mmCIF file of C-alpha atoms in Angstrom:
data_model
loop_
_atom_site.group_PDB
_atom_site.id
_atom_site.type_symbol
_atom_site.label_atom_id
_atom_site.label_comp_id
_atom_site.label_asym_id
_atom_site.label_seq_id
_atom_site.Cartn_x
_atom_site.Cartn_y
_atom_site.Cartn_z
ATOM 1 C CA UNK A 1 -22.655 -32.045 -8.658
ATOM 2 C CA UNK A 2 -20.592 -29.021 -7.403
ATOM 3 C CA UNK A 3 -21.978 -26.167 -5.939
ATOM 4 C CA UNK A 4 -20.134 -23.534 -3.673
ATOM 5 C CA UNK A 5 -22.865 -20.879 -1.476
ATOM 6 C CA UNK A 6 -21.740 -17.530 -0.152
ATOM 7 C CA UNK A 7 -24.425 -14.913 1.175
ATOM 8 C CA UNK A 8 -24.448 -11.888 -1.161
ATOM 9 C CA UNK A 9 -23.671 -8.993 0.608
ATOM 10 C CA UNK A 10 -21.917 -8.158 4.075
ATOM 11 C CA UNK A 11 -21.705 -4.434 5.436
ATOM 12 C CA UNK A 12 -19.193 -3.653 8.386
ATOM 13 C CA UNK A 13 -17.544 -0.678 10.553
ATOM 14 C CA UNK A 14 -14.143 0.416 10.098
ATOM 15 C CA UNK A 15 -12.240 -1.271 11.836
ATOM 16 C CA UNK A 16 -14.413 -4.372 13.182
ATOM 17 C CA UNK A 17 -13.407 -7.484 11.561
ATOM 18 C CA UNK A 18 -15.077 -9.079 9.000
ATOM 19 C CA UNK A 19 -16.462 -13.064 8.226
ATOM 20 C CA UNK A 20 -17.691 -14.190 5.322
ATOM 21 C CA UNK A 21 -18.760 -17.826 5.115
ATOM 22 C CA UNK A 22 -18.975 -20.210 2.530
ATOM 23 C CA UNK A 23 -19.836 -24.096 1.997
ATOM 24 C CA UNK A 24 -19.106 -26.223 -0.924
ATOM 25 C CA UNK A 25 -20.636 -29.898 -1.647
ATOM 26 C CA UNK A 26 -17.607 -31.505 -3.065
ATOM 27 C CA UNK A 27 -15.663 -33.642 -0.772
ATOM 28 C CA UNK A 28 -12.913 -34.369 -3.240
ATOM 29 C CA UNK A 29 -11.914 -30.664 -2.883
ATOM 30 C CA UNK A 30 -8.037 -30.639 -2.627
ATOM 31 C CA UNK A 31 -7.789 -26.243 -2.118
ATOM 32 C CA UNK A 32 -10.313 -24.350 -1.501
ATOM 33 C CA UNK A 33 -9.291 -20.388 -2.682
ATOM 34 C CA UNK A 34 -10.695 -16.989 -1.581
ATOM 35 C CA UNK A 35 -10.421 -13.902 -4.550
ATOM 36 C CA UNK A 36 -10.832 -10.788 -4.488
ATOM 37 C CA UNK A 37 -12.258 -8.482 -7.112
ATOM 38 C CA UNK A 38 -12.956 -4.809 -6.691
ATOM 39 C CA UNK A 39 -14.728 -2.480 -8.946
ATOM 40 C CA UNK A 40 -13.596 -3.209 -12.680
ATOM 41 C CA UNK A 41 -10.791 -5.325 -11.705
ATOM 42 C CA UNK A 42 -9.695 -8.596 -12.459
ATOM 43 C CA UNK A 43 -9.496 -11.499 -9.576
ATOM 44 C CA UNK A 44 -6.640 -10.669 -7.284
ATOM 45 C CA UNK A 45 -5.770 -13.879 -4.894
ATOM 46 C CA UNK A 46 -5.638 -13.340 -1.278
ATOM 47 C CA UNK A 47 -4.852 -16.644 0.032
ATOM 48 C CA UNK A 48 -5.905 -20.285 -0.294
ATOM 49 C CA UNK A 49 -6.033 -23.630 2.259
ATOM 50 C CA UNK A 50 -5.267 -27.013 1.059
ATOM 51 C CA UNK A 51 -8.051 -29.395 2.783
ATOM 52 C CA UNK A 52 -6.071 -31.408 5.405
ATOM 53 C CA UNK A 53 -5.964 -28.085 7.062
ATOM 54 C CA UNK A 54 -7.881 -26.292 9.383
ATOM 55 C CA UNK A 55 -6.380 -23.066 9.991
ATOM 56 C CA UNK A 56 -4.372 -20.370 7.744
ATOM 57 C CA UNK A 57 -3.420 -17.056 8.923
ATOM 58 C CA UNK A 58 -1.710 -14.634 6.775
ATOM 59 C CA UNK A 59 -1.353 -11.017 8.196
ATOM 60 C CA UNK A 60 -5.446 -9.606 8.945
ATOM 61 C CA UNK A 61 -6.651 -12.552 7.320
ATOM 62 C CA UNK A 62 -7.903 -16.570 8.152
ATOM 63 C CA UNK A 63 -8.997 -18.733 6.926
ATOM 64 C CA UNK A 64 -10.880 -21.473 8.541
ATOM 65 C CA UNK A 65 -11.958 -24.765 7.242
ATOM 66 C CA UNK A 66 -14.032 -27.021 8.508
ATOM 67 C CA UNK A 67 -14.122 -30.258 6.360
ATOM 68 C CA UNK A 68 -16.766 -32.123 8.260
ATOM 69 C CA UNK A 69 -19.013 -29.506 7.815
ATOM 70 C CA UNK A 70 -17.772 -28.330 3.948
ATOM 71 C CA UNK A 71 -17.396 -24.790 5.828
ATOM 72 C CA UNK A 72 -15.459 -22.177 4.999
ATOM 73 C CA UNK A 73 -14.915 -18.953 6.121
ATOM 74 C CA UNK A 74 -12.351 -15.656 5.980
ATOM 75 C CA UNK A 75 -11.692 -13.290 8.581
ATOM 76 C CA UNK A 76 -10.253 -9.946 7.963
ATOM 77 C CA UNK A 77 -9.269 -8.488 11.024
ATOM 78 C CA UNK A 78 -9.432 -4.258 11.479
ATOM 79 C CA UNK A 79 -11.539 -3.802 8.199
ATOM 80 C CA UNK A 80 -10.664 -0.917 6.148
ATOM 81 C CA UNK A 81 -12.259 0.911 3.544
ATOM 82 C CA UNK A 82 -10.215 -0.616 1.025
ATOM 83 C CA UNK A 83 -11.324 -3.972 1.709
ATOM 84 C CA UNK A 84 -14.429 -3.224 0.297
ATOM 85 C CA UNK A 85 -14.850 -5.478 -2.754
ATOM 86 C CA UNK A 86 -16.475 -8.483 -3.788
ATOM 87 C CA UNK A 87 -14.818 -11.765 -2.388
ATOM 88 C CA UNK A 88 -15.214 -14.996 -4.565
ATOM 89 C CA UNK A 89 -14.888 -18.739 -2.313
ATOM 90 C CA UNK A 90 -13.669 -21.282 -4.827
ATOM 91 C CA UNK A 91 -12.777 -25.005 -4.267
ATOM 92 C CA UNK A 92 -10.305 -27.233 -6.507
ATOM 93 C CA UNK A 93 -11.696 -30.686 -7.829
ATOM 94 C CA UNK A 94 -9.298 -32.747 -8.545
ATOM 95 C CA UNK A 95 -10.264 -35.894 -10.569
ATOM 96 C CA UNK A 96 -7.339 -38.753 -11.083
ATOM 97 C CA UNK A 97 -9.149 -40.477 -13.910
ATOM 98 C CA UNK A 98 -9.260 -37.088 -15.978
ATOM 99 C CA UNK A 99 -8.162 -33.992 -16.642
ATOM 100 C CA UNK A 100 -10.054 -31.592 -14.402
ATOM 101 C CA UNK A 101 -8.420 -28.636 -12.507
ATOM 102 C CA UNK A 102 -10.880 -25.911 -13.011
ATOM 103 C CA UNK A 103 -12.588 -24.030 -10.162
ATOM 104 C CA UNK A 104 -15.940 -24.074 -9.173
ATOM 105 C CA UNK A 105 -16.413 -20.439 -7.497
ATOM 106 C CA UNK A 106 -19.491 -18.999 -5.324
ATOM 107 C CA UNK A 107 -21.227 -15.838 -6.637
ATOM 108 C CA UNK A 108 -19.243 -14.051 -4.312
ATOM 109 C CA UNK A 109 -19.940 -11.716 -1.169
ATOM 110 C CA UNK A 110 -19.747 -8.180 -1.476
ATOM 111 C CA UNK A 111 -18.478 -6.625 1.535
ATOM 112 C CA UNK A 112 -18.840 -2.727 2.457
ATOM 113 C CA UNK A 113 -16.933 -1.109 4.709
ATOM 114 C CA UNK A 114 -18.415 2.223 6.367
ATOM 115 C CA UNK A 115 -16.168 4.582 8.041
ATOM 116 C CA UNK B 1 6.845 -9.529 -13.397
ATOM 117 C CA UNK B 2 4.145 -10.061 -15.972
ATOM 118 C CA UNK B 3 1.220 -11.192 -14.645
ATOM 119 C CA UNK B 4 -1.547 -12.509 -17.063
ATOM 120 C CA UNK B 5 -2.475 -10.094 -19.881
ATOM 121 C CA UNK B 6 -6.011 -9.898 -22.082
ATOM 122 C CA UNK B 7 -7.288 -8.010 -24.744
ATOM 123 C CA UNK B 8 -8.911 -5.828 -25.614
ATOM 124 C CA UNK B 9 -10.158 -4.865 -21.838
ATOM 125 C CA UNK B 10 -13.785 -4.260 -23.383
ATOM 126 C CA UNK B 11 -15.251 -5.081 -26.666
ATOM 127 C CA UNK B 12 -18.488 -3.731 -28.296
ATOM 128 C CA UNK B 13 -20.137 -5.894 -30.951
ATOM 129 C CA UNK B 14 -23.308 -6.017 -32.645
ATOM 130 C CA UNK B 15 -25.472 -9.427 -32.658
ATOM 131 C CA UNK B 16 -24.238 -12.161 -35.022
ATOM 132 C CA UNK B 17 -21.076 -10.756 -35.182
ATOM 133 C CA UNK B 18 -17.213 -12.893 -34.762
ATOM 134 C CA UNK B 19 -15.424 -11.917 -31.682
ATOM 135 C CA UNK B 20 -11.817 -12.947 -31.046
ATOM 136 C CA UNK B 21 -10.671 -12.855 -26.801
ATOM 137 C CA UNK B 22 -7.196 -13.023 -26.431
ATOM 138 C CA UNK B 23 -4.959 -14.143 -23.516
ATOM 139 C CA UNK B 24 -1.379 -14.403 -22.927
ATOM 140 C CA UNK B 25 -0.633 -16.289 -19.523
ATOM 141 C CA UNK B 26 2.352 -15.779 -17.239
ATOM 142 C CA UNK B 27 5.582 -17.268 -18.715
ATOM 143 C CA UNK B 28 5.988 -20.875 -18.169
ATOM 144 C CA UNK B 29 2.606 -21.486 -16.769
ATOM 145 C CA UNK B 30 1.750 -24.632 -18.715
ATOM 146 C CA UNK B 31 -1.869 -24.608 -17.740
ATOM 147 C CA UNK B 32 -4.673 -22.210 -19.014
ATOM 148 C CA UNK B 33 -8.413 -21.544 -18.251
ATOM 149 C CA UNK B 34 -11.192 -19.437 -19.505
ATOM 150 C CA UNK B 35 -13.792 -18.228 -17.225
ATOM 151 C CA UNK B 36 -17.176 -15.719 -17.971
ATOM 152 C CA UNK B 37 -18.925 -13.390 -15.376
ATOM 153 C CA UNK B 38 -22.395 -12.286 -15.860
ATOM 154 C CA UNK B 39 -23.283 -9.410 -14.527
ATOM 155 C CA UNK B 40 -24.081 -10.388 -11.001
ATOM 156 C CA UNK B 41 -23.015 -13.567 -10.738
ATOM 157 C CA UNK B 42 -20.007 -15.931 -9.957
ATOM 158 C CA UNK B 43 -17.435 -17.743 -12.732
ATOM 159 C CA UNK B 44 -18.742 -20.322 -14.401
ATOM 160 C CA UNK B 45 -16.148 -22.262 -16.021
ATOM 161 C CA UNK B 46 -15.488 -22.529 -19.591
ATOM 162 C CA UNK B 47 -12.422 -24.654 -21.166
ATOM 163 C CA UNK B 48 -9.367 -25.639 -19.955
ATOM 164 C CA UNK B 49 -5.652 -26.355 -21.816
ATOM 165 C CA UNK B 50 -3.331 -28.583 -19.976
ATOM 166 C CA UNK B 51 0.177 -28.536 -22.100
ATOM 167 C CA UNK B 52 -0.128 -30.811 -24.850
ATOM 168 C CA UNK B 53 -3.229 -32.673 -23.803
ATOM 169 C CA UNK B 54 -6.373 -32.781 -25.445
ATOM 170 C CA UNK B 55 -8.925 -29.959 -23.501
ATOM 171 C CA UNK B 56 -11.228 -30.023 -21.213
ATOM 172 C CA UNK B 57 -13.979 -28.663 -23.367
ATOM 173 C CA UNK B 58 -17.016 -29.211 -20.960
ATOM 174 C CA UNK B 59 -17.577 -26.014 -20.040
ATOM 175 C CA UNK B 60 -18.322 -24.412 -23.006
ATOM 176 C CA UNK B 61 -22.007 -23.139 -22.771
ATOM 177 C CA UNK B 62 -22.619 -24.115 -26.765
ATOM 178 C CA UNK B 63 -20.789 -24.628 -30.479
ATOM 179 C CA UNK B 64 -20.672 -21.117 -30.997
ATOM 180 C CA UNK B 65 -17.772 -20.984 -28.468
ATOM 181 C CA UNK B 66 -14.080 -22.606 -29.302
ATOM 182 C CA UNK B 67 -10.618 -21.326 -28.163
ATOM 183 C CA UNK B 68 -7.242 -22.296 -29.282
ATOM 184 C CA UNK B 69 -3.793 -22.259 -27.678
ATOM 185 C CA UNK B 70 -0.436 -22.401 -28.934
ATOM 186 C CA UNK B 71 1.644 -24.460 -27.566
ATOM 187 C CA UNK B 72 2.242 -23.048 -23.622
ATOM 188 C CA UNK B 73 1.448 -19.629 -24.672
ATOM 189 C CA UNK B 74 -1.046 -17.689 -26.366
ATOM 190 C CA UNK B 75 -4.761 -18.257 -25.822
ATOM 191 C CA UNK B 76 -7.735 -17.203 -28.640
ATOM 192 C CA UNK B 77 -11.366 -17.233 -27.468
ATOM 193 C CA UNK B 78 -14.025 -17.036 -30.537
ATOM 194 C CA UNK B 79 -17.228 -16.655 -30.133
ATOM 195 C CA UNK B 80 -19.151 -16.652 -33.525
ATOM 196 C CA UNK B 81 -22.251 -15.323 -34.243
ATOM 197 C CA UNK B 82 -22.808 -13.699 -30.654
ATOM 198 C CA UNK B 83 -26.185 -13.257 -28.917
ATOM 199 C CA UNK B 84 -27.034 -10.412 -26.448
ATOM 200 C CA UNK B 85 -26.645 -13.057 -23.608
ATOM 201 C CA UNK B 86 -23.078 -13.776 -24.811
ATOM 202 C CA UNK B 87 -22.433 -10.026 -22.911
ATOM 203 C CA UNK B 88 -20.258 -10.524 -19.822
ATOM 204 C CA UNK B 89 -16.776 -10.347 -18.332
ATOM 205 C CA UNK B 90 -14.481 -13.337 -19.778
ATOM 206 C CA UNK B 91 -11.979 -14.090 -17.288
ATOM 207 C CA UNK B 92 -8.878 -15.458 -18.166
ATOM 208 C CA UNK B 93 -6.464 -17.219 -15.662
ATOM 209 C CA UNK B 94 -3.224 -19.336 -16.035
ATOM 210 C CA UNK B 95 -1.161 -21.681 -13.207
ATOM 211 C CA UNK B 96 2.251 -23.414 -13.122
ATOM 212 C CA UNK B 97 0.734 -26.833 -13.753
ATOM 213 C CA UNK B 98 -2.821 -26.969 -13.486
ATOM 214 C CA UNK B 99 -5.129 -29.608 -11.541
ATOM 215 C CA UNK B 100 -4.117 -28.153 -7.504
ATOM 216 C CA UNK B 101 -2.066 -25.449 -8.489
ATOM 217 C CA UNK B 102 -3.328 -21.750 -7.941
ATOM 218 C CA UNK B 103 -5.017 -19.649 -11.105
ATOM 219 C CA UNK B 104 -3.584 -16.237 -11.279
ATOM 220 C CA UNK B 105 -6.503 -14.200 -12.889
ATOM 221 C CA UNK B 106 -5.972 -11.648 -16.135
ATOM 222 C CA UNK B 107 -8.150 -8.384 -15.879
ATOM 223 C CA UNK B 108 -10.458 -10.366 -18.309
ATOM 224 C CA UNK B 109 -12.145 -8.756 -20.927
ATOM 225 C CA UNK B 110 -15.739 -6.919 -21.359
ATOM 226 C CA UNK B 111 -18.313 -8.389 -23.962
ATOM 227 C CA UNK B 112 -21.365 -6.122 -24.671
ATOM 228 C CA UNK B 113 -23.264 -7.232 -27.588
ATOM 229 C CA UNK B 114 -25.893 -5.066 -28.519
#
């Protein structure tokens, strides 16, 4: 079945960057999606990688995929203290024969930042 | 302009109660989902609404859960006769098409049955 794994919790510096990892099971996976929720907020979408990529970079964030491996990870360069949030790994299964489009997500990582 | 909208944002109920979840998705998003969070935990999906196609039902944890939509728009989530571990944050999230196509989250709406 489908399972997505993120550690729980990730505390950084100010201004260090920031990795948090994840791996997923499903090798059908067409985009694999990182969210981010902060304190009594909804899922806000930070960015996303369709799987015949390696590599996205958008602004103090990447995203790195590595398929062999069912890897993924997000950087977030110069960590500020409004980064601090909990960030959900999700991964797309797309199924031909039916109707599936749902995402399976992780528990999600909750980062701190300390000044 | 309009992201996805739910209500009420939190909802107090006692046990064996009828709750009603409501979701309106982005305009012209033909695809809708419904998610829950437990306190602590990741989304665990529940049912998804694909246009005019039958739903994909098989996330819903039991019969006490159903949700309607009409047509591309509106979204109902019931859950009848609620339990205390019916309590979490449900999540609702709508995309252009479905299947590949990114989810743009709602705030989602608090359930505390007591």
């Amino acid at each position: 079945g489908e399972d997505v794994e993120q550690s729980l919790f990730l505390s950084v510096r100010e201004g260090d960057s920031s990795v948090i990892n994840c791996t997923y099971t499903d090798s059908s996976s067409t985009y694999l999606y990182w969210y981010k929720q902060e304190p009594g907020a909804g899922l806000q979408l930070l960015t996303y990688i369709f799987s015949n990529m390696d590599m996205k970079q958008d602004q103090r964030l990447t995203v790195l995929l590595n398929k062999k491996d069912k890897h993924l990870s997000l950087r977030i360069a110069d960590t500020q203290t409004g980064d601090s949030a909990i960030y959900f790994c999700a991964e797309s299964i797309w199924d031909y024969g039916g109707s599936q489009g749902n995402l399976i997500f992780g528990k999600g990582t909750k980062l701190s930042v300390k000044p | 302009g309009a992201g996805v909208s739910q209500s009420p944002s939190n909802k107090v109920t006692e046990k064996g109660k009828d709750v009603e979840l409501r979701c309106d998705p982005i305009s012209g998003h033909t695809a809708l989902y419904w998610y829950r969070q437990r306190l602590g935990q990741g989304l665990e999906f529940l049912i998804y609404f694909q246009g005019n196609s039958a739903p994909d039902k098989s996330g819903l944890p039991s019969d006490r859960f159903s949700a309607e939509r009409t047509g591309e728009s509106v979204s109902t989530l019931t859950i009848q006769r609620t339990q205390q571990e019916d309590s979490a944050v449900y999540l609702c999230a709508s995309s252009v098409q479905g299947h590949t196509d990114t989810q743009y989250f709602g705030p989602g709406t608090r359930l505390t049955v007591l």
